CSV table of C-alpha atoms (C1' of nucleotides) in Angstrom, one decimal:
chain,number,residue,atom,x,y,z
F,1,UNK,CA,49.7,-3.7,-17.5
F,2,UNK,CA,46.9,-6.2,-17.4
F,3,UNK,CA,49.3,-9.1,-16.4
F,4,UNK,CA,49.9,-7.3,-13.1
F,5,UNK,CA,46.4,-8.1,-12.1
F,6,UNK,CA,45.9,-11.0,-9.7
F,7,UNK,CA,42.9,-13.3,-9.9
F,8,UNK,CA,41.4,-13.7,-6.4
F,9,UNK,CA,38.6,-16.2,-7.3
F,10,UNK,CA,36.2,-17.0,-10.1
F,11,UNK,CA,34.5,-13.6,-10.1
F,12,UNK,CA,37.2,-11.2,-8.7
F,13,UNK,CA,40.4,-9.7,-10.0
F,14,UNK,CA,42.7,-7.6,-7.8
F,15,UNK,CA,44.4,-4.5,-8.9
F,16,UNK,CA,47.4,-4.7,-6.5
F,17,UNK,CA,48.8,-1.8,-4.6
F,18,UNK,CA,52.0,-1.8,-6.7
F,19,UNK,CA,50.0,-1.6,-9.9
F,20,UNK,CA,50.6,2.1,-9.8
F,21,UNK,CA,52.4,4.6,-7.6
F,22,UNK,CA,50.2,6.5,-5.2
F,23,UNK,CA,47.5,3.9,-4.6
F,24,UNK,CA,46.3,4.0,-1.0
F,25,UNK,CA,44.1,0.9,-1.3
F,26,UNK,CA,43.9,-2.0,-3.8
F,27,UNK,CA,41.3,-2.2,-6.6
F,28,UNK,CA,38.8,-5.0,-7.0
F,29,UNK,CA,37.2,-5.7,-10.4
F,30,UNK,CA,34.3,-8.2,-10.5
F,31,UNK,CA,34.9,-10.1,-13.7
F,32,UNK,CA,35.1,-13.8,-14.6
F,33,UNK,CA,37.7,-15.1,-17.1
F,34,UNK,CA,35.4,-14.4,-20.0
F,35,UNK,CA,34.7,-10.7,-19.3
F,36,UNK,CA,38.3,-10.3,-18.3
F,37,UNK,CA,39.1,-10.5,-22.0
F,38,UNK,CA,37.0,-7.4,-22.7
F,39,UNK,CA,38.6,-5.3,-20.0
F,40,UNK,CA,39.9,-2.0,-21.3
F,41,UNK,CA,43.4,-1.1,-20.1
F,42,UNK,CA,42.3,2.5,-19.6
F,43,UNK,CA,39.4,1.5,-17.4
F,44,UNK,CA,41.7,-0.7,-15.2
F,45,UNK,CA,44.0,2.4,-14.9
F,46,UNK,CA,41.0,4.4,-13.8
F,47,UNK,CA,40.3,1.9,-11.0
F,48,UNK,CA,43.9,2.4,-9.9
F,49,UNK,CA,43.6,6.2,-10.2
F,50,UNK,CA,40.5,6.3,-8.0
F,51,UNK,CA,42.5,4.3,-5.4
F,52,UNK,CA,44.9,7.2,-5.0
F,53,UNK,CA,42.3,9.6,-3.8
F,54,UNK,CA,42.4,10.8,-0.1
F,55,UNK,CA,40.2,9.0,2.4
F,56,UNK,CA,39.2,6.1,0.1
F,57,UNK,CA,37.8,3.2,2.2
F,58,UNK,CA,38.5,-0.6,1.7
F,59,UNK,CA,39.2,-0.6,-2.0
F,60,UNK,CA,38.4,1.0,-5.4
F,61,UNK,CA,35.7,-1.3,-6.8
F,62,UNK,CA,34.4,-2.0,-10.3
F,63,UNK,CA,31.5,-4.1,-11.5
F,64,UNK,CA,31.6,-6.5,-14.5
F,65,UNK,CA,30.1,-3.8,-16.8
F,66,UNK,CA,33.2,-1.6,-16.3
F,67,UNK,CA,34.3,0.7,-19.1
F,68,UNK,CA,36.1,4.0,-19.6
F,69,UNK,CA,34.5,7.0,-18.0
F,70,UNK,CA,35.4,10.5,-17.3
F,71,UNK,CA,38.1,10.1,-14.6
F,72,UNK,CA,36.3,7.3,-12.7
F,73,UNK,CA,35.4,4.2,-14.6
F,74,UNK,CA,31.7,3.6,-15.5
F,75,UNK,CA,30.7,0.6,-13.3
F,76,UNK,CA,32.8,2.0,-10.4
F,77,UNK,CA,32.0,2.2,-6.7
F,78,UNK,CA,34.2,4.3,-4.4
F,79,UNK,CA,33.4,5.2,-0.7
F,80,UNK,CA,35.2,7.9,1.2
F,81,UNK,CA,35.6,8.8,4.8
F,82,UNK,CA,33.8,12.0,5.8
F,83,UNK,CA,36.8,13.4,7.7
F,84,UNK,CA,39.7,12.6,5.4
F,85,UNK,CA,37.9,11.9,2.2
F,86,UNK,CA,36.8,13.8,-0.8
F,87,UNK,CA,33.8,14.2,-3.1
F,88,UNK,CA,34.2,14.2,-6.9
F,89,UNK,CA,31.8,14.9,-9.8
F,90,UNK,CA,33.7,12.4,-11.9
F,91,UNK,CA,32.6,9.7,-9.4
F,92,UNK,CA,29.0,10.4,-10.2
F,93,UNK,CA,29.2,11.2,-13.9
F,94,UNK,CA,27.7,13.7,-16.3
F,95,UNK,CA,24.2,12.2,-16.2
F,96,UNK,CA,23.4,12.8,-12.5
F,97,UNK,CA,20.8,10.2,-11.3
F,98,UNK,CA,20.7,8.4,-14.6
F,99,UNK,CA,18.5,5.5,-13.5
F,100,UNK,CA,15.9,2.9,-14.3
F,101,UNK,CA,12.3,2.2,-13.3
F,102,UNK,CA,10.2,-0.8,-14.0
F,103,UNK,CA,6.4,-0.8,-14.3
F,104,UNK,CA,4.4,-4.0,-14.1
F,105,UNK,CA,1.0,-4.7,-15.7
F,106,UNK,CA,-1.8,-7.3,-15.6
F,107,UNK,CA,-1.4,-7.8,-19.4
F,108,UNK,CA,0.0,-11.0,-20.9
F,109,UNK,CA,2.4,-11.0,-23.9
F,110,UNK,CA,-0.2,-12.5,-26.2
F,111,UNK,CA,-2.8,-9.8,-25.4
F,112,UNK,CA,-0.3,-7.1,-26.3
F,113,UNK,CA,1.4,-8.5,-29.5
F,114,UNK,CA,-1.7,-7.7,-31.8
F,115,UNK,CA,-1.6,-4.0,-30.6
F,116,UNK,CA,2.2,-3.7,-30.3
F,117,UNK,CA,2.8,-1.5,-33.3
F,118,UNK,CA,0.1,0.8,-32.3
F,119,UNK,CA,1.3,0.9,-28.7
F,120,UNK,CA,4.9,1.8,-29.7
F,121,UNK,CA,3.6,4.5,-31.9
F,122,UNK,CA,1.5,6.0,-29.2
F,123,UNK,CA,4.3,5.8,-26.7
F,124,UNK,CA,6.7,7.5,-29.2
F,125,UNK,CA,4.1,10.3,-29.6
F,126,UNK,CA,3.4,10.7,-25.9
F,127,UNK,CA,7.0,10.6,-24.6
F,128,UNK,CA,9.3,13.3,-26.2
F,129,UNK,CA,12.7,11.9,-27.1
F,130,UNK,CA,15.9,12.7,-28.9
F,131,UNK,CA,18.9,15.0,-28.4
F,132,UNK,CA,17.7,18.4,-27.2
F,133,UNK,CA,14.1,17.2,-27.1
F,134,UNK,CA,11.7,19.5,-25.4
F,135,UNK,CA,9.0,18.3,-23.1
F,136,UNK,CA,5.3,19.0,-22.9
F,137,UNK,CA,5.6,20.2,-19.4
F,138,UNK,CA,5.6,24.0,-19.3
F,139,UNK,CA,7.6,25.3,-16.3
F,140,UNK,CA,7.8,28.7,-14.7
F,141,UNK,CA,10.9,29.6,-12.8
F,142,UNK,CA,9.3,28.6,-9.5
F,143,UNK,CA,8.1,25.2,-10.9
F,144,UNK,CA,11.7,24.3,-11.8
F,145,UNK,CA,12.9,25.2,-8.3
F,146,UNK,CA,10.1,23.1,-6.8
F,147,UNK,CA,11.3,20.1,-8.9
F,148,UNK,CA,14.8,20.5,-7.7
F,149,UNK,CA,13.6,20.2,-4.1
F,150,UNK,CA,10.7,17.8,-4.4
F,151,UNK,CA,11.7,15.5,-7.3
F,152,UNK,CA,9.0,13.0,-8.2
F,153,UNK,CA,6.8,14.4,-5.4
F,154,UNK,CA,6.4,17.5,-7.6
F,155,UNK,CA,5.0,15.3,-10.3
F,156,UNK,CA,2.5,13.8,-7.8
F,157,UNK,CA,1.4,17.3,-6.8
F,158,UNK,CA,0.7,17.9,-10.5
F,159,UNK,CA,-1.5,14.8,-10.8
F,160,UNK,CA,1.1,12.7,-12.5
F,161,UNK,CA,1.1,9.7,-10.2
F,162,UNK,CA,0.3,8.8,-6.6
F,163,UNK,CA,2.2,8.1,-3.3
F,164,UNK,CA,2.6,4.4,-4.0
F,165,UNK,CA,5.0,5.5,-6.8
F,166,UNK,CA,7.3,7.5,-4.6
F,167,UNK,CA,7.1,4.8,-1.9
F,168,UNK,CA,8.7,2.5,-4.5
F,169,UNK,CA,11.4,4.9,-5.7
F,170,UNK,CA,14.9,5.0,-4.2
F,171,UNK,CA,15.1,7.8,-1.6
F,172,UNK,CA,11.3,8.3,-1.9
F,173,UNK,CA,11.8,10.0,-5.3
F,174,UNK,CA,13.4,13.1,-3.7
F,175,UNK,CA,16.7,13.4,-1.8
F,176,UNK,CA,17.0,16.0,1.0
F,177,UNK,CA,19.6,18.7,1.0
F,178,UNK,CA,19.2,20.0,-2.6
F,179,UNK,CA,19.9,23.8,-2.9
F,180,UNK,CA,18.4,25.5,-5.9
F,181,UNK,CA,20.4,28.7,-5.2
F,182,UNK,CA,23.6,26.8,-6.3
F,183,UNK,CA,22.4,26.1,-9.8
F,184,UNK,CA,23.7,28.2,-12.7
F,185,UNK,CA,21.5,30.2,-15.0
F,186,UNK,CA,22.7,28.0,-17.8
F,187,UNK,CA,21.5,24.8,-16.0
F,188,UNK,CA,18.1,26.4,-15.3
F,189,UNK,CA,17.8,27.4,-18.9
F,190,UNK,CA,18.6,23.9,-20.2
F,191,UNK,CA,16.4,22.2,-17.7
F,192,UNK,CA,13.3,24.4,-18.2
F,193,UNK,CA,12.3,22.8,-21.5
F,194,UNK,CA,13.7,19.3,-20.9
F,195,UNK,CA,11.6,18.0,-17.9
F,196,UNK,CA,9.6,15.0,-19.1
F,197,UNK,CA,11.9,14.0,-21.9
F,198,UNK,CA,13.7,10.7,-22.6
F,199,UNK,CA,16.9,12.0,-24.2
F,200,UNK,CA,19.1,10.0,-26.5
F,201,UNK,CA,22.0,7.5,-26.6
F,202,UNK,CA,21.3,4.5,-24.4
F,203,UNK,CA,18.2,6.0,-22.8
F,204,UNK,CA,15.0,4.2,-23.7
F,205,UNK,CA,11.5,3.3,-23.0
F,206,UNK,CA,10.8,-0.4,-23.5
F,207,UNK,CA,7.8,-2.7,-23.6
F,208,UNK,CA,9.0,-6.1,-22.3
F,209,UNK,CA,7.7,-9.4,-21.2
F,210,UNK,CA,8.9,-11.7,-18.4
F,211,UNK,CA,10.3,-14.7,-20.1
F,212,UNK,CA,12.1,-16.5,-17.2
F,213,UNK,CA,11.8,-16.5,-13.5
F,214,UNK,CA,14.7,-17.7,-11.3
F,215,UNK,CA,13.1,-17.0,-7.9
F,216,UNK,CA,9.3,-17.7,-7.9
F,217,UNK,CA,8.7,-16.4,-4.4
F,218,UNK,CA,10.5,-13.1,-4.9
F,219,UNK,CA,8.9,-12.6,-8.4
F,220,UNK,CA,5.5,-13.1,-6.8
F,221,UNK,CA,6.3,-10.5,-4.1
F,222,UNK,CA,7.4,-8.0,-6.7
F,223,UNK,CA,4.1,-8.7,-8.7
F,224,UNK,CA,5.9,-10.4,-11.6
F,225,UNK,CA,4.8,-13.5,-13.5
F,226,UNK,CA,5.8,-15.4,-16.6
F,227,UNK,CA,4.7,-13.8,-20.0
F,228,UNK,CA,3.6,-10.7,-18.2
F,229,UNK,CA,4.1,-7.4,-20.0
F,230,UNK,CA,6.3,-4.8,-18.2
F,231,UNK,CA,7.7,-1.4,-19.1
F,232,UNK,CA,11.2,-0.2,-18.4
F,233,UNK,CA,12.2,3.4,-18.4
F,234,UNK,CA,15.9,4.4,-18.5
F,235,UNK,CA,16.8,8.1,-18.4
F,236,UNK,CA,18.4,10.7,-16.2
F,237,UNK,CA,18.7,14.5,-15.6
F,238,UNK,CA,19.2,15.4,-19.3
F,239,UNK,CA,20.9,18.7,-20.1
F,240,UNK,CA,20.3,20.0,-16.6
F,241,UNK,CA,22.5,17.4,-14.8
F,242,UNK,CA,25.1,17.7,-17.6
F,243,UNK,CA,25.3,21.4,-17.0
F,244,UNK,CA,25.6,21.0,-13.2
F,245,UNK,CA,28.4,18.5,-13.7
F,246,UNK,CA,30.2,20.8,-16.1
F,247,UNK,CA,29.8,23.8,-13.8
F,248,UNK,CA,31.2,21.9,-10.8
F,249,UNK,CA,34.1,20.2,-12.6
F,250,UNK,CA,35.5,23.7,-13.0
F,251,UNK,CA,35.0,24.5,-9.3
F,252,UNK,CA,36.5,21.2,-8.3
F,253,UNK,CA,39.6,21.7,-10.5
F,254,UNK,CA,40.4,24.9,-8.7
F,255,UNK,CA,39.5,23.3,-5.3
F,256,UNK,CA,41.9,20.4,-5.8
F,257,UNK,CA,44.7,22.8,-6.3
F,258,UNK,CA,43.6,25.1,-3.4
F,259,UNK,CA,43.5,22.2,-0.9
F,260,UNK,CA,46.7,20.6,-2.2
F,261,UNK,CA,45.2,17.3,-3.5
F,262,UNK,CA,47.5,15.6,-5.9
F,263,UNK,CA,45.6,14.4,-8.9
F,264,UNK,CA,46.9,11.5,-10.9
F,265,UNK,CA,44.4,12.5,-13.6
F,266,UNK,CA,42.9,16.0,-13.8
F,267,UNK,CA,39.5,14.3,-14.5
F,268,UNK,CA,39.6,13.2,-10.8
F,269,UNK,CA,39.0,16.8,-9.8
F,270,UNK,CA,37.6,16.8,-6.3
F,271,UNK,CA,37.5,18.6,-3.0
F,272,UNK,CA,37.6,17.6,0.7
F,273,UNK,CA,34.2,16.4,1.9
F,274,UNK,CA,33.8,19.2,4.4
F,275,UNK,CA,34.9,22.1,2.1
F,276,UNK,CA,32.4,24.5,0.9
F,277,UNK,CA,33.1,23.4,-2.7
F,278,UNK,CA,32.3,19.8,-2.0
F,279,UNK,CA,29.2,20.7,0.0
F,280,UNK,CA,28.0,23.0,-2.8
F,281,UNK,CA,28.5,20.2,-5.3
F,282,UNK,CA,26.6,17.8,-3.1
F,283,UNK,CA,23.6,20.2,-2.8
F,284,UNK,CA,23.6,20.9,-6.6
F,285,UNK,CA,24.0,17.2,-7.4
F,286,UNK,CA,21.0,16.5,-5.2
F,287,UNK,CA,19.0,19.1,-7.1
F,288,UNK,CA,19.9,17.3,-10.4
F,289,UNK,CA,19.0,13.9,-8.8
F,290,UNK,CA,15.6,15.3,-7.9
F,291,UNK,CA,15.2,16.7,-11.5
F,292,UNK,CA,15.8,13.1,-12.8
F,293,UNK,CA,13.3,11.5,-10.4
F,294,UNK,CA,10.6,14.0,-11.6
F,295,UNK,CA,11.6,13.2,-15.2
F,296,UNK,CA,11.1,9.4,-14.8
F,297,UNK,CA,7.8,10.0,-12.9
F,298,UNK,CA,6.4,12.2,-15.8
F,299,UNK,CA,7.5,9.7,-18.4
F,300,UNK,CA,5.9,6.9,-16.4
F,301,UNK,CA,2.6,8.9,-16.2
F,302,UNK,CA,2.4,9.3,-19.9
F,303,UNK,CA,3.3,5.6,-20.4
F,304,UNK,CA,0.2,4.7,-18.3
F,305,UNK,CA,-1.9,7.1,-20.4
F,306,UNK,CA,-0.6,5.5,-23.6
F,307,UNK,CA,-1.6,2.0,-22.4
F,308,UNK,CA,-5.0,3.4,-21.3
F,309,UNK,CA,-5.6,4.8,-24.8
F,310,UNK,CA,-4.5,1.7,-26.7
F,311,UNK,CA,-6.2,-0.8,-24.4
F,312,UNK,CA,-9.2,1.4,-23.6
F,313,UNK,CA,-8.9,0.6,-19.9
F,314,UNK,CA,-7.9,2.4,-16.7
F,315,UNK,CA,-4.3,2.1,-15.4
F,316,UNK,CA,-5.8,0.6,-12.3
F,317,UNK,CA,-7.5,-2.2,-14.2
F,318,UNK,CA,-4.3,-2.7,-16.2
F,319,UNK,CA,-2.4,-3.1,-12.9
F,320,UNK,CA,0.3,-0.6,-14.0
F,321,UNK,CA,2.0,-0.1,-10.7
F,322,UNK,CA,5.7,0.8,-10.2
F,323,UNK,CA,7.9,-2.1,-9.2
F,324,UNK,CA,10.8,0.1,-8.3
F,325,UNK,CA,13.1,3.0,-9.4
F,326,UNK,CA,16.9,2.9,-9.0
F,327,UNK,CA,19.6,5.6,-9.4
F,328,UNK,CA,22.8,4.3,-10.9
F,329,UNK,CA,24.8,7.6,-11.1
F,330,UNK,CA,24.8,9.3,-7.7
F,331,UNK,CA,26.8,10.0,-4.5
F,332,UNK,CA,25.1,9.2,-1.2
F,333,UNK,CA,25.9,9.5,2.5
F,334,UNK,CA,25.4,6.1,4.0
F,335,UNK,CA,26.3,4.1,7.1
F,336,UNK,CA,28.5,1.0,6.5
F,337,UNK,CA,30.3,-1.5,8.8
F,338,UNK,CA,34.0,-1.2,8.2
F,339,UNK,CA,36.1,-3.7,10.2
F,340,UNK,CA,33.5,-4.0,12.8
F,341,UNK,CA,32.9,-0.3,13.1
F,342,UNK,CA,29.8,1.6,12.0
F,343,UNK,CA,30.9,4.5,9.8
F,344,UNK,CA,29.3,7.3,7.8
F,345,UNK,CA,30.7,7.4,4.3
F,346,UNK,CA,30.1,9.1,1.0
F,347,UNK,CA,29.5,6.4,-1.5
F,348,UNK,CA,30.0,7.3,-5.2
F,349,UNK,CA,28.2,5.0,-7.6
F,350,UNK,CA,28.9,5.7,-11.2
F,351,UNK,CA,27.1,3.1,-13.4
F,352,UNK,CA,26.5,1.0,-10.3
F,353,UNK,CA,23.2,0.2,-8.6
F,354,UNK,CA,22.5,0.2,-4.9
F,355,UNK,CA,21.7,-3.3,-3.8
F,356,UNK,CA,20.8,-3.1,-0.1
F,357,UNK,CA,20.0,-6.4,1.8
F,358,UNK,CA,16.8,-7.6,3.3
F,359,UNK,CA,15.9,-5.7,6.5
F,360,UNK,CA,17.7,-2.5,5.6
F,361,UNK,CA,15.8,0.5,7.0
F,362,UNK,CA,16.1,2.5,3.8
F,363,UNK,CA,14.0,0.0,1.9
F,364,UNK,CA,10.2,0.5,1.5
F,365,UNK,CA,8.2,-1.5,4.0
F,366,UNK,CA,6.6,-3.6,1.3
F,367,UNK,CA,10.1,-4.9,0.1
F,368,UNK,CA,12.0,-4.9,3.4
F,369,UNK,CA,11.8,-8.6,3.9
F,370,UNK,CA,13.1,-9.2,0.3
F,371,UNK,CA,16.0,-6.8,-0.1
F,372,UNK,CA,16.2,-3.9,-2.6
F,373,UNK,CA,14.9,-4.6,-6.1
F,374,UNK,CA,17.8,-4.1,-8.6
F,375,UNK,CA,16.9,-3.2,-12.2
F,376,UNK,CA,19.5,-4.0,-14.8
F,377,UNK,CA,18.8,-2.8,-18.4
F,378,UNK,CA,20.4,-4.7,-21.3
F,379,UNK,CA,20.7,-3.7,-24.9
F,380,UNK,CA,17.5,-3.3,-27.0
F,381,UNK,CA,17.9,-6.7,-28.7
F,382,UNK,CA,18.7,-9.1,-25.8
F,383,UNK,CA,17.3,-8.8,-22.3
F,384,UNK,CA,17.0,-6.9,-19.0
F,385,UNK,CA,17.1,-8.4,-15.5
F,386,UNK,CA,15.4,-7.9,-12.1
F,387,UNK,CA,17.6,-8.9,-9.1
F,388,UNK,CA,17.5,-8.4,-5.3
F,389,UNK,CA,20.2,-6.8,-3.0
F,390,UNK,CA,22.1,-9.0,-0.6
F,391,UNK,CA,24.1,-9.0,2.7
F,392,UNK,CA,27.2,-10.0,0.8
F,393,UNK,CA,26.9,-6.8,-1.3
F,394,UNK,CA,26.7,-4.8,1.9
F,395,UNK,CA,29.9,-6.5,3.2
F,396,UNK,CA,31.9,-6.3,0.0
F,397,UNK,CA,30.8,-3.4,-2.2
F,398,UNK,CA,29.0,-0.9,0.1
F,399,UNK,CA,25.7,-2.4,-1.0
F,400,UNK,CA,26.3,-2.1,-4.7
F,401,UNK,CA,26.0,-4.2,-7.9
F,402,UNK,CA,26.3,-3.7,-11.7
F,403,UNK,CA,24.0,-1.3,-13.8
F,404,UNK,CA,23.9,-2.7,-17.3
F,405,UNK,CA,25.7,-4.3,-20.2
F,406,UNK,CA,28.5,-1.9,-20.8
F,407,UNK,CA,29.8,-1.1,-24.3
F,408,UNK,CA,32.3,-3.1,-26.2
F,409,UNK,CA,32.2,-0.9,-29.4
F,410,UNK,CA,32.6,2.8,-29.3
F,411,UNK,CA,29.7,4.8,-30.8
F,412,UNK,CA,32.0,5.4,-33.9
F,413,UNK,CA,32.9,1.8,-34.3
F,414,UNK,CA,29.3,0.7,-33.9
F,415,UNK,CA,28.1,3.2,-36.7
F,416,UNK,CA,30.9,1.8,-38.9
F,417,UNK,CA,29.9,-1.9,-38.2
F,418,UNK,CA,26.2,-1.1,-38.9
F,419,UNK,CA,26.9,0.4,-42.3
F,420,UNK,CA,24.7,-1.2,-45.0
F,421,UNK,CA,22.5,-2.9,-42.4
F,422,UNK,CA,19.0,-2.0,-41.3
F,423,UNK,CA,19.1,-2.4,-37.6
F,424,UNK,CA,15.3,-1.8,-37.2
F,425,UNK,CA,14.7,-4.5,-39.7
F,426,UNK,CA,17.0,-7.0,-37.9
F,427,UNK,CA,15.1,-6.3,-34.7
F,428,UNK,CA,11.7,-6.5,-36.3
F,429,UNK,CA,12.6,-9.9,-37.7
F,430,UNK,CA,13.1,-11.0,-34.0
F,431,UNK,CA,9.7,-9.6,-33.1
F,432,UNK,CA,11.0,-6.3,-31.6
F,433,UNK,CA,9.3,-3.1,-32.8
F,434,UNK,CA,11.6,-0.1,-32.5
F,435,UNK,CA,11.1,3.7,-33.1
F,436,UNK,CA,13.9,6.2,-32.8
F,437,UNK,CA,14.2,9.9,-33.1
F,438,UNK,CA,17.9,10.0,-33.9
F,439,UNK,CA,19.3,9.0,-37.3
F,440,UNK,CA,22.3,7.1,-36.0
F,441,UNK,CA,21.0,6.1,-32.5
F,442,UNK,CA,20.0,2.6,-33.6
F,443,UNK,CA,23.4,1.9,-35.1
F,444,UNK,CA,25.2,3.2,-31.9
F,445,UNK,CA,22.9,1.1,-29.7
F,446,UNK,CA,22.7,-2.2,-31.6
F,447,UNK,CA,23.3,-5.4,-29.6
F,448,UNK,CA,26.8,-5.9,-31.2
F,449,UNK,CA,27.9,-2.7,-29.5
F,450,UNK,CA,27.3,-4.1,-26.0
F,451,UNK,CA,28.7,-6.9,-23.8
F,452,UNK,CA,26.3,-9.8,-23.2
F,453,UNK,CA,24.1,-8.7,-20.3
F,454,UNK,CA,23.5,-12.3,-19.2
F,455,UNK,CA,27.3,-12.7,-18.7
F,456,UNK,CA,27.5,-9.5,-16.7
F,457,UNK,CA,24.5,-10.4,-14.5
F,458,UNK,CA,25.8,-14.0,-13.9
F,459,UNK,CA,29.0,-12.5,-12.4
F,460,UNK,CA,27.2,-10.4,-9.8
F,461,UNK,CA,24.8,-13.3,-9.1
F,462,UNK,CA,27.7,-15.8,-8.7
F,463,UNK,CA,29.7,-13.3,-6.6
F,464,UNK,CA,26.6,-12.9,-4.4
F,465,UNK,CA,26.3,-9.1,-4.9
F,466,UNK,CA,22.6,-9.6,-5.9
F,467,UNK,CA,20.5,-12.5,-6.8
F,468,UNK,CA,18.5,-13.1,-10.0
F,469,UNK,CA,14.7,-12.9,-9.9
F,470,UNK,CA,13.6,-12.6,-13.5
F,471,UNK,CA,14.7,-12.0,-17.0
F,472,UNK,CA,12.7,-9.6,-19.3
F,473,UNK,CA,12.8,-9.6,-23.1
F,474,UNK,CA,12.2,-6.6,-25.3
F,475,UNK,CA,9.0,-6.3,-27.4
F,476,UNK,CA,8.8,-2.7,-28.3
F,477,UNK,CA,11.5,0.0,-27.9
F,478,UNK,CA,11.3,3.8,-28.0
F,479,UNK,CA,14.8,5.3,-28.5
F,480,UNK,CA,16.0,8.8,-28.4
I,1,DA,C1',25.5,11.0,-21.4
I,2,DT,C1',25.4,16.0,-23.8
I,3,DG,C1',21.7,22.4,-27.4
I,4,DT,C1',27.9,15.6,-29.3
I,5,DC,C1',32.7,22.8,-30.0
I,6,DC,C1',31.2,29.4,-27.7
DNA sequence: ATGTCC
């Protein structure tokens, strides 16, 4: 029960070893007393369940945007030893490499407001969205395989961006070790028509403006200034990644039994890191991650084209360069210091953002002195945030921080609460123009359905897991 | 999140 939790300090709650039988390490949930009230019992239970898995290192961690997920909580971070540990699709999630990218511009808010409706219309037309939406990219079988290996670099080779984009993308926009031969026919089929599509649910493309800066020097280094217009793109690997996850959950359920791993919840299906099943999943997951990076790159390209049309100017003159692109649903092999010893671990981040500190060799040279840019999308009515990674995150959370607001209402509850309201109208009254493909998406995604993003970000800032740089406010939203 | 049940 929740009263078995122990408060460590203002921002941390411990799930003690005796919370549940079988826990190998404790759990740590980053919440203050306010967000603690919104903790779901089931999500806390999931933190404890993850702590029972073989080879887990330090503790089972969750961020302040924690909520129920498949097996592992969303907002969870779990790192496993490569010898004794496991790898689990539930620790990554169905939307492999769901992530966020942020584009800057030279435009000011007051220059865009008179053209905002037009801009949102053009963006809605240029970027396919909605459940099962089909892209305008026509792929042959070989193209799709190239995407799985090259990720965003494939898009550059097809004249949709330049090397400064992939330089500013986590993992350079393509992760090594993807194996297209491990992808099912079903996944290929679903992926063929969906490259370059936004999807639905909480995925979005948003025109925003910078309304508050917390760290002038850092904002300047990232190319951000007050009242500047930015664009945030939040999407993932669409039906392709979903199918990869589905395919491998089946493989992993059999593998867990085969290798004698006791599962406290069958949704924790996993396999020992060095098993062929785990290695195959990793190679397939990487292919899906690359699919997602290509997806965000295509969408960003069309975003630049849309701005070019509406403002009759070149993207270069508009200053539309990529600030950064983060993955928040992925497993990566990384080196971390554990009790004074440098160790290679497989870090699962499921609804958690990497937040590497200044000086880390995996950061692009232009940002190495700053720390990794962290992009946190909020709901469509409130705000989004830019932060930077820290040394404290490296020490406490395997270089990780939160990923978003986190739901407080289920989709069903949200639809019920929105009955009789016009969500688009409520947003328009607040100066936010919204266009959506799905009939019920706006209800599911209204502000009331989410935790307060500012409260979530304040916890990770106060805990030192990342530091606030800027707050972005929505102006125009394209929803799936 | 997801051709929201083959």
